[in-house]
Coordinates of C-alpha atoms in Angstrom, one line a residue:
M1 CA 104.8 122.3 116.8
N2 CA 101.3 121.7 115.5
Y3 CA 100.9 121.2 111.8
V4 CA 97.7 121.8 110.0
F5 CA 96.4 121.4 106.4
V6 CA 95.5 124.6 104.6
K7 CA 94.0 125.7 101.3
D8 CA 94.8 129.1 99.9
S9 CA 92.6 131.4 97.8
E10 CA 93.8 129.9 94.5
G11 CA 93.0 126.4 95.6
Y12 CA 96.5 125.1 96.4
V13 CA 96.8 122.9 99.5
S14 CA 99.8 122.5 101.8
K15 CA 100.8 121.4 105.3
K16 CA 102.0 124.3 107.5
L17 CA 102.7 125.2 111.0
E18 CA 99.6 126.6 112.7
S19 CA 101.6 129.8 113.5
E20 CA 102.4 130.4 109.8
I21 CA 98.9 130.5 108.4
S22 CA 98.1 133.7 106.5
S23 CA 94.8 135.5 106.3
D24 CA 93.9 134.2 102.8
E25 CA 94.3 130.5 103.8
R26 CA 91.7 128.3 105.5
I27 CA 92.2 125.1 107.5
I28 CA 91.0 121.9 105.8
S29 CA 90.8 118.3 106.9
E30 CA 93.5 115.7 106.2
K31 CA 91.2 113.8 104.0
E32 CA 90.5 116.8 101.8
Y33 CA 94.2 117.6 101.7
M34 CA 95.0 114.0 100.6
K35 CA 92.4 114.2 97.9
K36 CA 93.3 117.7 96.5
S37 CA 97.1 117.1 96.6
G38 CA 96.8 113.7 94.8
L39 CA 98.6 111.9 97.5
A40 CA 95.5 109.7 98.2
S41 CA 96.0 107.9 94.9
Y42 CA 99.6 106.9 95.8
E43 CA 98.6 105.4 99.2
K44 CA 99.4 101.7 99.4
K45 CA 96.4 99.4 100.2
I46 CA 97.0 97.1 103.1
G47 CA 97.4 93.5 102.0
H48 CA 97.9 94.2 98.4
G49 CA 101.1 96.3 98.4
G50 CA 99.6 98.9 96.1
A51 CA 99.1 96.5 93.2
R52 CA 95.7 95.6 91.9
E53 CA 94.4 92.1 92.4
N54 CA 95.6 89.5 89.9
A55 CA 98.3 91.9 88.5
G56 CA 101.0 89.3 88.3
R57 CA 102.3 87.4 85.3
K58 CA 99.9 84.8 83.8
Q59 CA 100.8 81.4 82.6
K60 CA 100.9 81.2 78.8
F61 CA 100.4 77.4 78.6
A62 CA 98.3 74.9 80.6
S63 CA 101.4 72.9 81.5
R64 CA 104.3 75.1 82.7
L65 CA 107.6 74.7 81.0
E66 CA 110.1 73.3 83.5
F67 CA 113.3 73.9 81.5
Q68 CA 114.7 74.5 78.1
I69 CA 117.2 72.6 76.1
R70 CA 119.2 73.2 72.9
V71 CA 118.2 70.9 70.1
T72 CA 119.6 70.2 66.6
K73 CA 117.8 71.1 63.4
E74 CA 116.7 67.6 62.9
E75 CA 115.3 67.3 66.5
K76 CA 113.5 70.6 66.0
D77 CA 111.9 69.4 62.7
F78 CA 110.8 66.2 64.5
I79 CA 109.1 68.2 67.3
I80 CA 107.3 70.4 64.7
Y81 CA 106.2 67.3 62.7
A82 CA 105.0 65.6 66.0
R83 CA 103.0 68.7 67.0
E84 CA 101.4 69.0 63.5
H85 CA 100.4 65.3 63.4
N86 CA 99.3 65.0 67.0
V87 CA 101.8 62.3 67.9
N88 CA 101.1 60.8 71.3
Y89 CA 104.4 61.0 73.2
E90 CA 103.1 58.6 76.0
E91 CA 102.5 55.8 73.5
L92 CA 106.0 56.4 72.0
M93 CA 107.7 56.3 75.4
Q94 CA 106.1 52.8 76.1
M95 CA 107.6 51.2 73.0

């Protein structure tokens, strides 16, 4: 069985057996078939898995958060105060 790509008089493309081609259809290349059918846009690119380059998640902060902890209201207020007043944590830890 030998399959070929055909285009009919209305412009529709399909893949058919060579013995099933009618008089109003003409044989086209596989490249033209892929382009006209829209299948070319769904092909996966080798090495990228179909995704565009740099499509992954981006880091929001310069230093990545390692874990999260639950804090009390007082601890949260202190963290907010320290951030607003640019408290140097390294100096506090050495005290």
